[in-house]
Coordinates of C-alpha atoms in Angstrom, one line a residue:
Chain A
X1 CA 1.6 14.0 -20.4
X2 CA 4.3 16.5 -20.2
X3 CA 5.7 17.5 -16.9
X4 CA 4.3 21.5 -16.2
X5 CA 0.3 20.0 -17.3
X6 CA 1.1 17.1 -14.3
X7 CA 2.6 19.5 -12.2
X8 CA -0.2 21.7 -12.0
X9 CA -2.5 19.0 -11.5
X10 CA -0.5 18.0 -8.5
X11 CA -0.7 21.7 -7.4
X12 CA -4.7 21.8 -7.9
X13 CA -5.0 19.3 -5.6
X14 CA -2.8 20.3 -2.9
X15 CA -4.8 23.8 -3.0
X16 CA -7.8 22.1 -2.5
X17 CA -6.9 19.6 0.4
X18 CA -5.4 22.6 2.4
X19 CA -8.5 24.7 1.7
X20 CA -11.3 23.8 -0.9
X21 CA -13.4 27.1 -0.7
X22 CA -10.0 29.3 -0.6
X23 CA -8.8 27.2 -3.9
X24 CA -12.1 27.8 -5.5
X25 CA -11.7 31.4 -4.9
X26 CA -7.8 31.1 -6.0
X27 CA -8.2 28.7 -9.0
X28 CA -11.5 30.1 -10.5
X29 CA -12.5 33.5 -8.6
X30 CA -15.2 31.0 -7.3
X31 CA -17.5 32.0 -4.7
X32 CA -20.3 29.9 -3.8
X33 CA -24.1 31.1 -2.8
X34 CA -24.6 30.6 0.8
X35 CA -25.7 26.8 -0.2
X36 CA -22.7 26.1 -0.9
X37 CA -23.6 25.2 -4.2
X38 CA -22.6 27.2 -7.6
X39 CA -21.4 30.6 -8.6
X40 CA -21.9 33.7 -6.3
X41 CA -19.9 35.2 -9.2
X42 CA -19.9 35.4 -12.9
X43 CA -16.3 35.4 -13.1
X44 CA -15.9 32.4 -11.5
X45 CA -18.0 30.5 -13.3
X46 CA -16.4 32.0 -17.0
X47 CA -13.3 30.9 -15.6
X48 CA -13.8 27.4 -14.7
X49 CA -15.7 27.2 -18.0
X50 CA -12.7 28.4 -20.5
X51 CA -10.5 26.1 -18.8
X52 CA -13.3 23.1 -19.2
X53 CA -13.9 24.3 -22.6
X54 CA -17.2 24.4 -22.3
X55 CA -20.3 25.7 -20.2
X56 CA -21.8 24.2 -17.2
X57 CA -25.4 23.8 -17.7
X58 CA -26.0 22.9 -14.1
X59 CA -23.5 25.1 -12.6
X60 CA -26.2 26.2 -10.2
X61 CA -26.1 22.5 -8.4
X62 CA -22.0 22.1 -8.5
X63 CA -20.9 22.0 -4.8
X64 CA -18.0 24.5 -3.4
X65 CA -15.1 23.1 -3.4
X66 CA -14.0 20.5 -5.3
X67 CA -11.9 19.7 -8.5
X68 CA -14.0 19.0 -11.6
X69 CA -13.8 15.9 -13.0
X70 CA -11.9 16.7 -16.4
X71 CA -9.6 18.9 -14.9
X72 CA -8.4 16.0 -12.9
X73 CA -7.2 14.0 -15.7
X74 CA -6.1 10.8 -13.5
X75 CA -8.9 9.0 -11.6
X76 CA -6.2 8.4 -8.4
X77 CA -3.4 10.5 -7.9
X78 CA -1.8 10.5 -4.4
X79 CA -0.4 14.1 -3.9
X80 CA 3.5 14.1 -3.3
X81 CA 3.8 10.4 -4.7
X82 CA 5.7 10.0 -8.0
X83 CA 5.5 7.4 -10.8
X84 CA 3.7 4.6 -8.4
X85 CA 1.4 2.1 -9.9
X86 CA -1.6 2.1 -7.8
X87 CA -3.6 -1.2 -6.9
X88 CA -6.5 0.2 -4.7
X89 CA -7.7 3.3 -3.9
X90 CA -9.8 2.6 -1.4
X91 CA -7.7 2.0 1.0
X92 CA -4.9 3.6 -0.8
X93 CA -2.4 0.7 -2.0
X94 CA 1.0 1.7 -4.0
X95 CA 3.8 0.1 -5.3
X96 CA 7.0 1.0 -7.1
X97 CA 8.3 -0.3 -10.3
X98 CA 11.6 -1.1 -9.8
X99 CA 13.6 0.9 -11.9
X100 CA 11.6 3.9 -9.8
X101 CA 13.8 2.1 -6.8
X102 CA 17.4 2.8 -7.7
X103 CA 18.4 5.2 -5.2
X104 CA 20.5 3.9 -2.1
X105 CA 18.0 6.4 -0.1
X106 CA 14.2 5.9 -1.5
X107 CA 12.7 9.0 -1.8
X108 CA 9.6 10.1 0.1
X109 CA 7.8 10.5 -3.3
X110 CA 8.9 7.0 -4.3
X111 CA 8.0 4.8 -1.1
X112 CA 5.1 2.7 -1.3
X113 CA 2.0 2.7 0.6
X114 CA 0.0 0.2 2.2
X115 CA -3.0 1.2 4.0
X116 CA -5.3 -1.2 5.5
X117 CA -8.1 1.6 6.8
X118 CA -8.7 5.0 6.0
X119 CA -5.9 7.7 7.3
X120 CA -7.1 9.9 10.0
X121 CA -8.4 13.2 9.2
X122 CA -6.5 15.6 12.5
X123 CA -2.7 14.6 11.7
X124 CA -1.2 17.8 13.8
X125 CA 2.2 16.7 14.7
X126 CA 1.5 19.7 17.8
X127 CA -1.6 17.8 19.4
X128 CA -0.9 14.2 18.3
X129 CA -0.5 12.2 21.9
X130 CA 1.3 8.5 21.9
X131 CA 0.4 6.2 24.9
X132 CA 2.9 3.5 26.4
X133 CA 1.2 1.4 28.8
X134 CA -0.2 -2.1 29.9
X135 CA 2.7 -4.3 31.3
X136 CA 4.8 -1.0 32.1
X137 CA 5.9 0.6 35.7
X138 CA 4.8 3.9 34.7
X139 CA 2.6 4.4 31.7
X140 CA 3.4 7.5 30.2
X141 CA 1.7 10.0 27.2
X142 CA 3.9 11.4 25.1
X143 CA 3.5 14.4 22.6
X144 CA 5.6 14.5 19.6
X145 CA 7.5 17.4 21.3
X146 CA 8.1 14.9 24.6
X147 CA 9.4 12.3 22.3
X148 CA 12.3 14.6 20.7
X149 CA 13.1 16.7 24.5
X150 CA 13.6 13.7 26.7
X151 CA 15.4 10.7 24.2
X152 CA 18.0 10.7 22.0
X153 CA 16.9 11.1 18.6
X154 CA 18.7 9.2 15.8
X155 CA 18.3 9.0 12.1
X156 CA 18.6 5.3 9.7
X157 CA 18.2 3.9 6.6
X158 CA 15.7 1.3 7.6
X159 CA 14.2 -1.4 4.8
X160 CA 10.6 -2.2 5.0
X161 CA 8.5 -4.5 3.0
X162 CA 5.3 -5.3 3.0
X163 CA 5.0 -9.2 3.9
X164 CA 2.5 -9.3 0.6
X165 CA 5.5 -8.4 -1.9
X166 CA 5.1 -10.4 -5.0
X167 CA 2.1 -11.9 -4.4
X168 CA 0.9 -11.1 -7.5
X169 CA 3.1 -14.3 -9.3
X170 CA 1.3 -16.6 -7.0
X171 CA -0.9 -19.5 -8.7
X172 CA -3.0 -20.9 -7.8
X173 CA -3.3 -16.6 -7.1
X174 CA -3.6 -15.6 -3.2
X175 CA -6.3 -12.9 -1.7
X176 CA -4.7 -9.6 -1.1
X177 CA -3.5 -6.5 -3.4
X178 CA -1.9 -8.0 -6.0
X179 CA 2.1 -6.3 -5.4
X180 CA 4.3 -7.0 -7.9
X181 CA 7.8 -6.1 -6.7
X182 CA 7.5 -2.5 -5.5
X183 CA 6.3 -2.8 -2.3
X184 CA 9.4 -2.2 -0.4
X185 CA 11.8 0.9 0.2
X186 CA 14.4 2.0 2.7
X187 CA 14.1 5.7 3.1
X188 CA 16.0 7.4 5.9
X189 CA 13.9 7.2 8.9
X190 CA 13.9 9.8 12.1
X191 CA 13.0 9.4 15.3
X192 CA 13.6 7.4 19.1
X193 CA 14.5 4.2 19.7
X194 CA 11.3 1.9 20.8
X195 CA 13.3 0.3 22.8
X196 CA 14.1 3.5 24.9
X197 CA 10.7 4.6 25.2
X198 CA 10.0 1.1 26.6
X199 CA 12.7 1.1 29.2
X200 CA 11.4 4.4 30.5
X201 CA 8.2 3.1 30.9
X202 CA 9.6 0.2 32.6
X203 CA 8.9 -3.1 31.0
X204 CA 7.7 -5.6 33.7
X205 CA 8.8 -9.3 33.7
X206 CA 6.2 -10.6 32.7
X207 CA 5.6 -8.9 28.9
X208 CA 5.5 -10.6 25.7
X209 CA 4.4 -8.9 23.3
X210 CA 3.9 -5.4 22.1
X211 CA 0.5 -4.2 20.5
X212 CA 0.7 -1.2 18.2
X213 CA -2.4 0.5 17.9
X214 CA -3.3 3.7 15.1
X215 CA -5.3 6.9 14.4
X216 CA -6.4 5.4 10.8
X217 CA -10.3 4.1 10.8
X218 CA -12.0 0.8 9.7
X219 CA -12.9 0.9 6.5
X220 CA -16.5 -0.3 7.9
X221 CA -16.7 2.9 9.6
X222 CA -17.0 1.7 13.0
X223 CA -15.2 4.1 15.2
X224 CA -14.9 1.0 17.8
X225 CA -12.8 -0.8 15.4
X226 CA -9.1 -0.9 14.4
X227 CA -8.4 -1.6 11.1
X228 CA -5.0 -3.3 11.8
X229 CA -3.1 -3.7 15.4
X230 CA -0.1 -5.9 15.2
X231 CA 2.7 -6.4 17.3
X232 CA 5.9 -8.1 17.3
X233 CA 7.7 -10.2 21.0
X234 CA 9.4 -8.1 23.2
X235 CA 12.8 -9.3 22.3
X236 CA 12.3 -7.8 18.3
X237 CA 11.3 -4.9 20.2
X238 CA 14.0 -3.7 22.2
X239 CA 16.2 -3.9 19.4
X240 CA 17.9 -0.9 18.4
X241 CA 17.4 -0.3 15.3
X242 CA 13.2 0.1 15.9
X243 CA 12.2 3.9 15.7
X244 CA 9.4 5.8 16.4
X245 CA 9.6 7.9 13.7
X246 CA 8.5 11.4 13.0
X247 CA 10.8 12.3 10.3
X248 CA 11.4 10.9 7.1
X249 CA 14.8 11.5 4.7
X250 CA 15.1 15.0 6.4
X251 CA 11.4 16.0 6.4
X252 CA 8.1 15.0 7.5
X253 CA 6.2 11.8 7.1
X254 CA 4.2 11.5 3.9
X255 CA 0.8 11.4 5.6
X256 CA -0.2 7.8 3.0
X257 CA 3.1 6.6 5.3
X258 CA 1.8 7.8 8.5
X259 CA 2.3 11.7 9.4
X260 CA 3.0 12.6 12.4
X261 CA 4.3 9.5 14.0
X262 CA 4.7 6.0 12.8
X263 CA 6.8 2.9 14.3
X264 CA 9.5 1.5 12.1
X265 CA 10.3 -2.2 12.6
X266 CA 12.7 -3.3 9.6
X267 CA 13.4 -6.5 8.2
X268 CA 9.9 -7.3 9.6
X269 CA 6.6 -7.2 7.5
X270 CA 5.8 -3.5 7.0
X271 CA 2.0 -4.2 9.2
X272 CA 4.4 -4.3 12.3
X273 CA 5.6 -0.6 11.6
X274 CA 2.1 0.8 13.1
X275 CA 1.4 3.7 11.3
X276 CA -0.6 6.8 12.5
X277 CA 0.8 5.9 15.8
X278 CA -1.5 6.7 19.5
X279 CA -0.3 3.4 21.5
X280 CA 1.9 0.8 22.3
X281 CA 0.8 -1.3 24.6
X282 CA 2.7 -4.2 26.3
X283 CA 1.1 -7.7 26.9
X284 CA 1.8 -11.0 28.7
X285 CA 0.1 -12.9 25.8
X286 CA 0.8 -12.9 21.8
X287 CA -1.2 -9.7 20.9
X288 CA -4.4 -10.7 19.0
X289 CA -5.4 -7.9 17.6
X290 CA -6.8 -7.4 13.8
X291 CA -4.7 -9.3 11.6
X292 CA -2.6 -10.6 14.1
X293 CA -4.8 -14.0 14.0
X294 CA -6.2 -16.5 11.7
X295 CA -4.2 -16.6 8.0
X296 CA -3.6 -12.5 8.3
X297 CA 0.8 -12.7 8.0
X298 CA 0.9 -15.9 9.1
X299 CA 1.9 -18.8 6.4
X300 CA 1.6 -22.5 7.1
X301 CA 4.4 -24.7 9.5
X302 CA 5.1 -26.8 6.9
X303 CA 5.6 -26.9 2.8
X304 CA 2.7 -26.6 1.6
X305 CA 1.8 -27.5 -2.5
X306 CA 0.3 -24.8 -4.4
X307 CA -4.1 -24.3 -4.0
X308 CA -3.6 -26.7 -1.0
X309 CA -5.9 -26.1 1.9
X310 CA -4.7 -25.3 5.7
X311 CA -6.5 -25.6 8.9
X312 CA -5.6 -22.4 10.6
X313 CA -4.0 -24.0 13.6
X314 CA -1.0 -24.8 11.0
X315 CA -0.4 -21.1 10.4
X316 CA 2.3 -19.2 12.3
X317 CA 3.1 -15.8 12.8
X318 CA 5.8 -14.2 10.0
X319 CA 9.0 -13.2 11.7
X320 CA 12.0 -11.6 9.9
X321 CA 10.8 -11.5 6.4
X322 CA 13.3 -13.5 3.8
X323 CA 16.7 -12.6 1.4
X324 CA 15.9 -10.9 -1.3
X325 CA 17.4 -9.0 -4.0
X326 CA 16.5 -6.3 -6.7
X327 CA 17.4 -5.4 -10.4
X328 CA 16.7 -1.3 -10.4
X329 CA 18.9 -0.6 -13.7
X330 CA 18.3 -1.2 -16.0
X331 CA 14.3 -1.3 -16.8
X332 CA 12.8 -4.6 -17.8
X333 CA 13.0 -5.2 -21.5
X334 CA 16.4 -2.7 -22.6
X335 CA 17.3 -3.2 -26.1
X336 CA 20.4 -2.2 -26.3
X337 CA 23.3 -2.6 -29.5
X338 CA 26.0 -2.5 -26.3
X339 CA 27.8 -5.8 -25.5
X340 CA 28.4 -4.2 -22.1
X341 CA 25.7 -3.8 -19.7
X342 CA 26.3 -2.9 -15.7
X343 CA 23.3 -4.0 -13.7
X344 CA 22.5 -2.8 -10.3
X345 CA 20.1 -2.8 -7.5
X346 CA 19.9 -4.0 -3.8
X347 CA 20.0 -6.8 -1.6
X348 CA 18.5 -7.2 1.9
X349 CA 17.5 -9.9 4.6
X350 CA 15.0 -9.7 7.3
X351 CA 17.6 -9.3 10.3
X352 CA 20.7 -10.4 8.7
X353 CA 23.2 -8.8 6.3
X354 CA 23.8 -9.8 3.1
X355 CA 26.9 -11.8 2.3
X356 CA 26.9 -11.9 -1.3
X357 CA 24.9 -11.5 -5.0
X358 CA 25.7 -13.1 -7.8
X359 CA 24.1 -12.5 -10.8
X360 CA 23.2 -15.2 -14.1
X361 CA 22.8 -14.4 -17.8
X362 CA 22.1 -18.1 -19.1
X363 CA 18.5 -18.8 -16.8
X364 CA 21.1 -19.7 -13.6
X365 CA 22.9 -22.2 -15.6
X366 CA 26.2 -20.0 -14.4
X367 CA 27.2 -17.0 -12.0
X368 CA 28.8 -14.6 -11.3
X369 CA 29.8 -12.7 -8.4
X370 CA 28.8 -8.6 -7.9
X371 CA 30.1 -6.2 -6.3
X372 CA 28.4 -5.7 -3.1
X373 CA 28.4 -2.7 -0.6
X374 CA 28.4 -3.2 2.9
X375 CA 25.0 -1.5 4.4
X376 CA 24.9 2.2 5.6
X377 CA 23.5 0.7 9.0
X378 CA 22.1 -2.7 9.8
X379 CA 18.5 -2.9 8.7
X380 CA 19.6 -0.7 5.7
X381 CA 19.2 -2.5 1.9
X382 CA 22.6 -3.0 0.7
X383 CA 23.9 -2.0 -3.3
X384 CA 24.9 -4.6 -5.5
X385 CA 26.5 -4.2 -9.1
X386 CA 27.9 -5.9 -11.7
X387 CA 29.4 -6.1 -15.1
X388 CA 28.3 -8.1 -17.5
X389 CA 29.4 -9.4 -21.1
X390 CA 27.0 -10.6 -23.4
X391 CA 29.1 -13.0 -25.8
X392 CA 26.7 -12.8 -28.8
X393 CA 23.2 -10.6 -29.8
X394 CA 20.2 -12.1 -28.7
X395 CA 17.7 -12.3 -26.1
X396 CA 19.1 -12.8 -22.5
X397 CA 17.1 -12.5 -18.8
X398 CA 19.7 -11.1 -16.0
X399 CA 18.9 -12.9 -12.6
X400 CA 20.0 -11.8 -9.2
X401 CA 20.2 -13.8 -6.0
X402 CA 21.5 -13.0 -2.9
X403 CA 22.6 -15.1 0.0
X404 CA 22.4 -13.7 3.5
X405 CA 25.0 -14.1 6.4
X406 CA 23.0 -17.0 7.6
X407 CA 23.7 -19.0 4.2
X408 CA 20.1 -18.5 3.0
X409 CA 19.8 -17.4 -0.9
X410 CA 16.5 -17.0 -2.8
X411 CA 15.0 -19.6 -4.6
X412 CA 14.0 -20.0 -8.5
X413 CA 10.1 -20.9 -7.5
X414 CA 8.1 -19.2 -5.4
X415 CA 6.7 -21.8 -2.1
X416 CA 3.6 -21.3 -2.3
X417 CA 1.2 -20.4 0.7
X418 CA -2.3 -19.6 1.3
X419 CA -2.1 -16.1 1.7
X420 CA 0.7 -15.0 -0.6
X421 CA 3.1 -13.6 1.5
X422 CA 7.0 -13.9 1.5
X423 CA 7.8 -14.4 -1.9
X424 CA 11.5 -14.0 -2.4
X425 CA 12.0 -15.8 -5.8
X426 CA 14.7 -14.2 -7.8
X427 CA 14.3 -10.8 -9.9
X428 CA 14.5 -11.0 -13.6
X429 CA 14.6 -8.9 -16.1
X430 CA 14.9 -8.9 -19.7
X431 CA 17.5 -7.4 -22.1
X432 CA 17.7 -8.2 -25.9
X433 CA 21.0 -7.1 -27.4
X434 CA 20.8 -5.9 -31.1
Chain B
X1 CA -5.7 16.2 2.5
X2 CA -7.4 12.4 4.5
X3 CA -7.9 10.1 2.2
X4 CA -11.8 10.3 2.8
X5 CA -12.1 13.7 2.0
X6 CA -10.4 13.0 -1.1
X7 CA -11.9 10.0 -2.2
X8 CA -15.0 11.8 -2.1
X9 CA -14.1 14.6 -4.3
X10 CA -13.1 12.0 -7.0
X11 CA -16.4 10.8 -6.4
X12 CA -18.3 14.1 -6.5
X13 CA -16.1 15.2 -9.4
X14 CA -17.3 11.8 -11.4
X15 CA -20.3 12.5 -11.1
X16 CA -20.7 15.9 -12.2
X17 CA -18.9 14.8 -15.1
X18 CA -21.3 12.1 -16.3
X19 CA -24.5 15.1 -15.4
X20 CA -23.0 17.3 -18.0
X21 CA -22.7 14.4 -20.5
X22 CA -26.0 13.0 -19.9
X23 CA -27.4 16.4 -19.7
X24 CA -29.5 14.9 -17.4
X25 CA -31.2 17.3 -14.8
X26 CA -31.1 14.7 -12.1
X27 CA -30.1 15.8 -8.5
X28 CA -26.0 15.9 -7.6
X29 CA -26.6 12.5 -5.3
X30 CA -28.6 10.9 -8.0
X31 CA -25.7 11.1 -10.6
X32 CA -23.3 9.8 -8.4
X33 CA -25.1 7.0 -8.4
X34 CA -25.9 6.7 -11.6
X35 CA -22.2 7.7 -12.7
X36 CA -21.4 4.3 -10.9
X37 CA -24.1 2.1 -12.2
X38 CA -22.8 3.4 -15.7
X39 CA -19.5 2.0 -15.8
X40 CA -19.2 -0.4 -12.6
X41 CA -15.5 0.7 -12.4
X42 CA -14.8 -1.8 -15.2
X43 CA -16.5 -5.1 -14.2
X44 CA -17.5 -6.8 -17.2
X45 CA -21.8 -7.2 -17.2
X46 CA -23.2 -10.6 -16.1
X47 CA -25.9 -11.8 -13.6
X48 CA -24.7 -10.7 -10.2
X49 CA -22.7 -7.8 -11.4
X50 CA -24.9 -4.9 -9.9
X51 CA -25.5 -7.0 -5.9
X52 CA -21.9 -7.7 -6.8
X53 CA -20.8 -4.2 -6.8
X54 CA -23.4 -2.7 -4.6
X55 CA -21.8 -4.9 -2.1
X56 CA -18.4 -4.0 -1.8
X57 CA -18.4 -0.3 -2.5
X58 CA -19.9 0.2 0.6
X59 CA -16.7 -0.1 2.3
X60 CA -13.6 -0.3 -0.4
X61 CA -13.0 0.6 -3.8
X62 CA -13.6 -2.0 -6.7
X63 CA -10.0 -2.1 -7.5
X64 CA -9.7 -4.5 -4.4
X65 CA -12.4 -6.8 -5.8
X66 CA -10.8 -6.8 -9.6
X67 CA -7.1 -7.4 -8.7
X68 CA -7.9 -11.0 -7.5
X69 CA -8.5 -14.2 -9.0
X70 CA -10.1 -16.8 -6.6
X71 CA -11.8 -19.9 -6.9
X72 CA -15.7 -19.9 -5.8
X73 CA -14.9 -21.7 -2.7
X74 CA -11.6 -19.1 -2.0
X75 CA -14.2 -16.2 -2.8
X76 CA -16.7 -17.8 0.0
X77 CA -14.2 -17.6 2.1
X78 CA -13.5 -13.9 1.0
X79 CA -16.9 -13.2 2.2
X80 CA -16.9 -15.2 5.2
X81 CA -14.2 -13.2 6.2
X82 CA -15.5 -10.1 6.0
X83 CA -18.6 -11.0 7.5
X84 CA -17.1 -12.9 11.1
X85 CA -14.4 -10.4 11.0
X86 CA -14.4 -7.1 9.3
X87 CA -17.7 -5.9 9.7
X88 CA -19.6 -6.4 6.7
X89 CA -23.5 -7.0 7.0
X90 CA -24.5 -10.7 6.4
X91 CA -26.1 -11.1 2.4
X92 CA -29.4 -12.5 1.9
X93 CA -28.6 -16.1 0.6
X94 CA -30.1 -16.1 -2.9
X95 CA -27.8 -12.5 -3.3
X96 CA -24.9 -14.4 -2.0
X97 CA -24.6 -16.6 -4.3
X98 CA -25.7 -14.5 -7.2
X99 CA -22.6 -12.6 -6.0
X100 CA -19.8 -15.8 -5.6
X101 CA -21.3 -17.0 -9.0
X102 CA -20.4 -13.6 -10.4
X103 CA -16.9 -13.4 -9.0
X104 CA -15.8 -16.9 -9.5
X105 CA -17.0 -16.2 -13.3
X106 CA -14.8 -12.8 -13.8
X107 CA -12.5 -12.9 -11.5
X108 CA -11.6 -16.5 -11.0
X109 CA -7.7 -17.8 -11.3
X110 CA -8.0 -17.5 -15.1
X111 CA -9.3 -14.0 -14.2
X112 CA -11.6 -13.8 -17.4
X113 CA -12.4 -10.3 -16.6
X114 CA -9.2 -9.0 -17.7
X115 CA -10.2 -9.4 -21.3
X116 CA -13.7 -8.6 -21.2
X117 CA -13.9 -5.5 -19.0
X118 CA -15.9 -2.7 -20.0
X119 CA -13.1 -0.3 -19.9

């Protein structure tokens, strides 16, 4: 489809999720009887008609305010998202092809989305109110406003990835949304340190764990129940590099990532980065909120072989999530007449740095070393690339692997668990030289 | 825009689109419905298809149900799951295992649907 046709599409619907009625009136000249229902006005109707290419028979019926279904051309199409391949619409799930993933910064348009209820409707960054209490000396409600007048405000490139990445290669294949390799993005990320807000609350002795708690519904539709409240031990939370974050690469928070106010926790999986953020609360025990417990981001103590069954007391809870790496140039299956190729992508670890990546031409039978960037701050994926020389035509896979500052590199096979989560096998892609 | 809001505009806007080609002069809610019962968002027909779908429409998309491929006893689990924990109103038996048969059929780990969706 060329660009101008999608960009209008994209515009259509943003004029009818600020104001349907208005972008009736706008679009078509529309105005609806006072049922809400068809045309007030001929001209409305012979608009709407010429761009349909045909009459409405039942125009009389269609209700104010909404897009007609051949005008919008794409069944799902998240408004200021660009080029992501979309898993579930309901709730929204979004990943990005890797070759979509080559900037250092990920663009707002580009990051992926993983919702687990429905967003909330009221997302006013002026009115939205965050609670800090439980286990604190002085619990304290904050506006958005409060957040940026009375702590420091600081800006980083902070990596998350949703703890399902991959799950898609699994077999036996794991329950879940079936992500590929896009789930994961390090945009630049605004806001205060956690672990600021916390010390100004006053974090008694006796806390353990934090419990994050959101504005988005269950997707049952009981408003007494949270779609997802996780948490992470007080230690990961006082670190540093945790934001509460209202900005994102220099503008607001796409509201599918969380507009107005959304915790970061990097190198973590992404359901401890509460989005839609009203509360963090501070508990003596392991929080055990919704997907905190049973199998939800926990994987089994031990190696497990693939379709085996676990009892759920040998599941623990996902910590830092594992080194990984990424090819984001070229795309998957280049033909190319060039004996020359440079590869690139990134490279990140949970809460380490990466160390090195090295990259294999011949299914790992050999390596060589890239070139590897330190990271713009810790928590931030780190740019690998490399030269390579392809000694003959022919059809070749490019490998990466990276090894963190811990010694820990990625494996060849994925180890299998129940749930499919943290699957860090190495990236491959294809090139055939011609 | 929420993502309820706009999910139901896709909705509406389906099924206006499947009134005009049935030029049928049922009632705006009664083509949604029937817009759905056309296509079933892709699942291929069987026994169980229609409990299948009527049950988990109710609270996500279809997409969620046709990305997976799970044994019978993983996809009893699937519902069990739901049921102890996120909500979802207990099935009658008979329509419970009208519905595992139907996704351990289609959408098992050789995920047989894939080549004989309807769309």
């Amino acid at each position: 489809m060329p660009r101008d046709i999608e960009k209008q599409e994209a515009d259509l619907f943003e004029l009818y999720a600020d104001d349907p009625d208005r972008a009736d009136e706008v679009v078509f000249g529309r105005v609806p009887h006072d049922d809400r229902r068809g045309f007030l006005r001929g001209a409305g109707l012979a608009s709407m008609g010429a761009l349909l290419g045909a009459a409405i028979p039942f125009h009389r019926n269609m209700p104010a305010g909404f897009i007609p279904e051949a005008l919008a051309a794409e069944p799902v199409k998240i408004e200021g998202k660009d080029g992501l391949t979309i898993l579930n619409d309901r709730p929204v799930n979004a990943e990005t092809p890797p070759h979509l993933l080559d900037d250092a910064v990920t663009p707002t348009a580009r990051h992926f989305i993983r919702n687990n209820g429905i967003p909330p409707e009221d997302t006013d960054p002026k009115t939205w109110k965050l609670k800090i209490d439980g286990l604190v000396n002085s619990p304290m409600d904050l506006t958005i406003d409060d957040l940026k007048q009375k702590f420091e405000v600081v800006t980083h490139r902070l990596t998350i990835e949703c703890g399902g990445n991959g799950r898609s290669f699994f077999d036996p294949p794991a329950r879940g949304n079936q992500w590929t390799l896009g789930a994961v993005g390090c945009s630049e990320w605004t806001g205060v340190r956690l672990a600021d807000v916390l010390k100004a609350a006053g974090v008694k002795d006796n806390v353990v764990y934090t419990a994050h708690v959101g504005a988005d519904e269950h997707l049952s539709g009981n408003p007494d129940k949270l779609p997802i409240s996780r948490g992470v031990p007080i230690a990961k939370a006082m670190n540093p590099y945790n934001l509460i974050a209202f900005g994102m690469n220099g503008g607001a928070l796409h509201p599918m990532n969380g507009a107005p106010l959304r915790l970061v926790v990097p190198g973590w999986p992404g359901s401890c980065s509460q989005k839609w953020l009203t509360r963090v609360w501070l508990r003596d025990t392991v929080h055990d909120g919704p997907k905190m417990t049973g199998s939800s981001y926990r994987v089994p103590k031990y190696p497990v072989a693939p379709g085996q069954k676990v009892p759920k007391k040998d599941f623990e809870i996902i910590e830092a999530m594992p080194v990984k790496s990424l090819i984001t140039s070229p795309k998957t299956g280049l033909k190319t007449s060039d004996r020359t190729l440079t590869v690139r992508g990134h490279a990140w670890s949970g809460d380490n740095a990466v160390s090195s990546v090295d990259v294999s031409i011949d299914f790992g039978a050999t390596w060589m070393k890239a070139d590897l960037a330190k990271p713009h701050n810790p928590y931030a994926w780190q740019q690998w690339s490399a030269e390579i020389k392809f000694p003959m035509n022919g059809y070749y896979e490019v490998w990466v692997r990276a090894t963190d500052d811990a010694g820990q590199s990625q494996p060849f096979a994925i180890a299998w668990n129940p749930k499919g989560y943290l699957n860090n096998s190495m990236h491959r892609i294809s090139v055939t030289v011609a | 825009m929420s993502a309820r809001k706009w999910t139901g505009a896709l909705v509406c806007a389906a099924a206006l689109a499947w009134g005009w080609l049935a030029a049928t002069p049922a009632g705006f809610t009664q083509s949604a419905v029937a817009s759905d019962e056309t296509d079933f968002q892709g699942m291929p027909p069987g026994k169980g298809r229609e409990e299948t779908f009527y049950a988990c429409v109710v609270c996500h998309s279809m997409r969620l149900v046709t990305q997976q491929g799970l044994s019978r006893d993983r996809w009893d689990e699937a519902i069990d799951w739901m049921v102890e924990e996120q909500d979802m109103p207990e099935l009658e038996p008979a329509d419970r295992a009208l519905i595992v048969d139907y996704l351990a059929e289609f959408y098992g780990p050789d995920r047989k649907a894939d080549t004989q969706s309807t769309q």
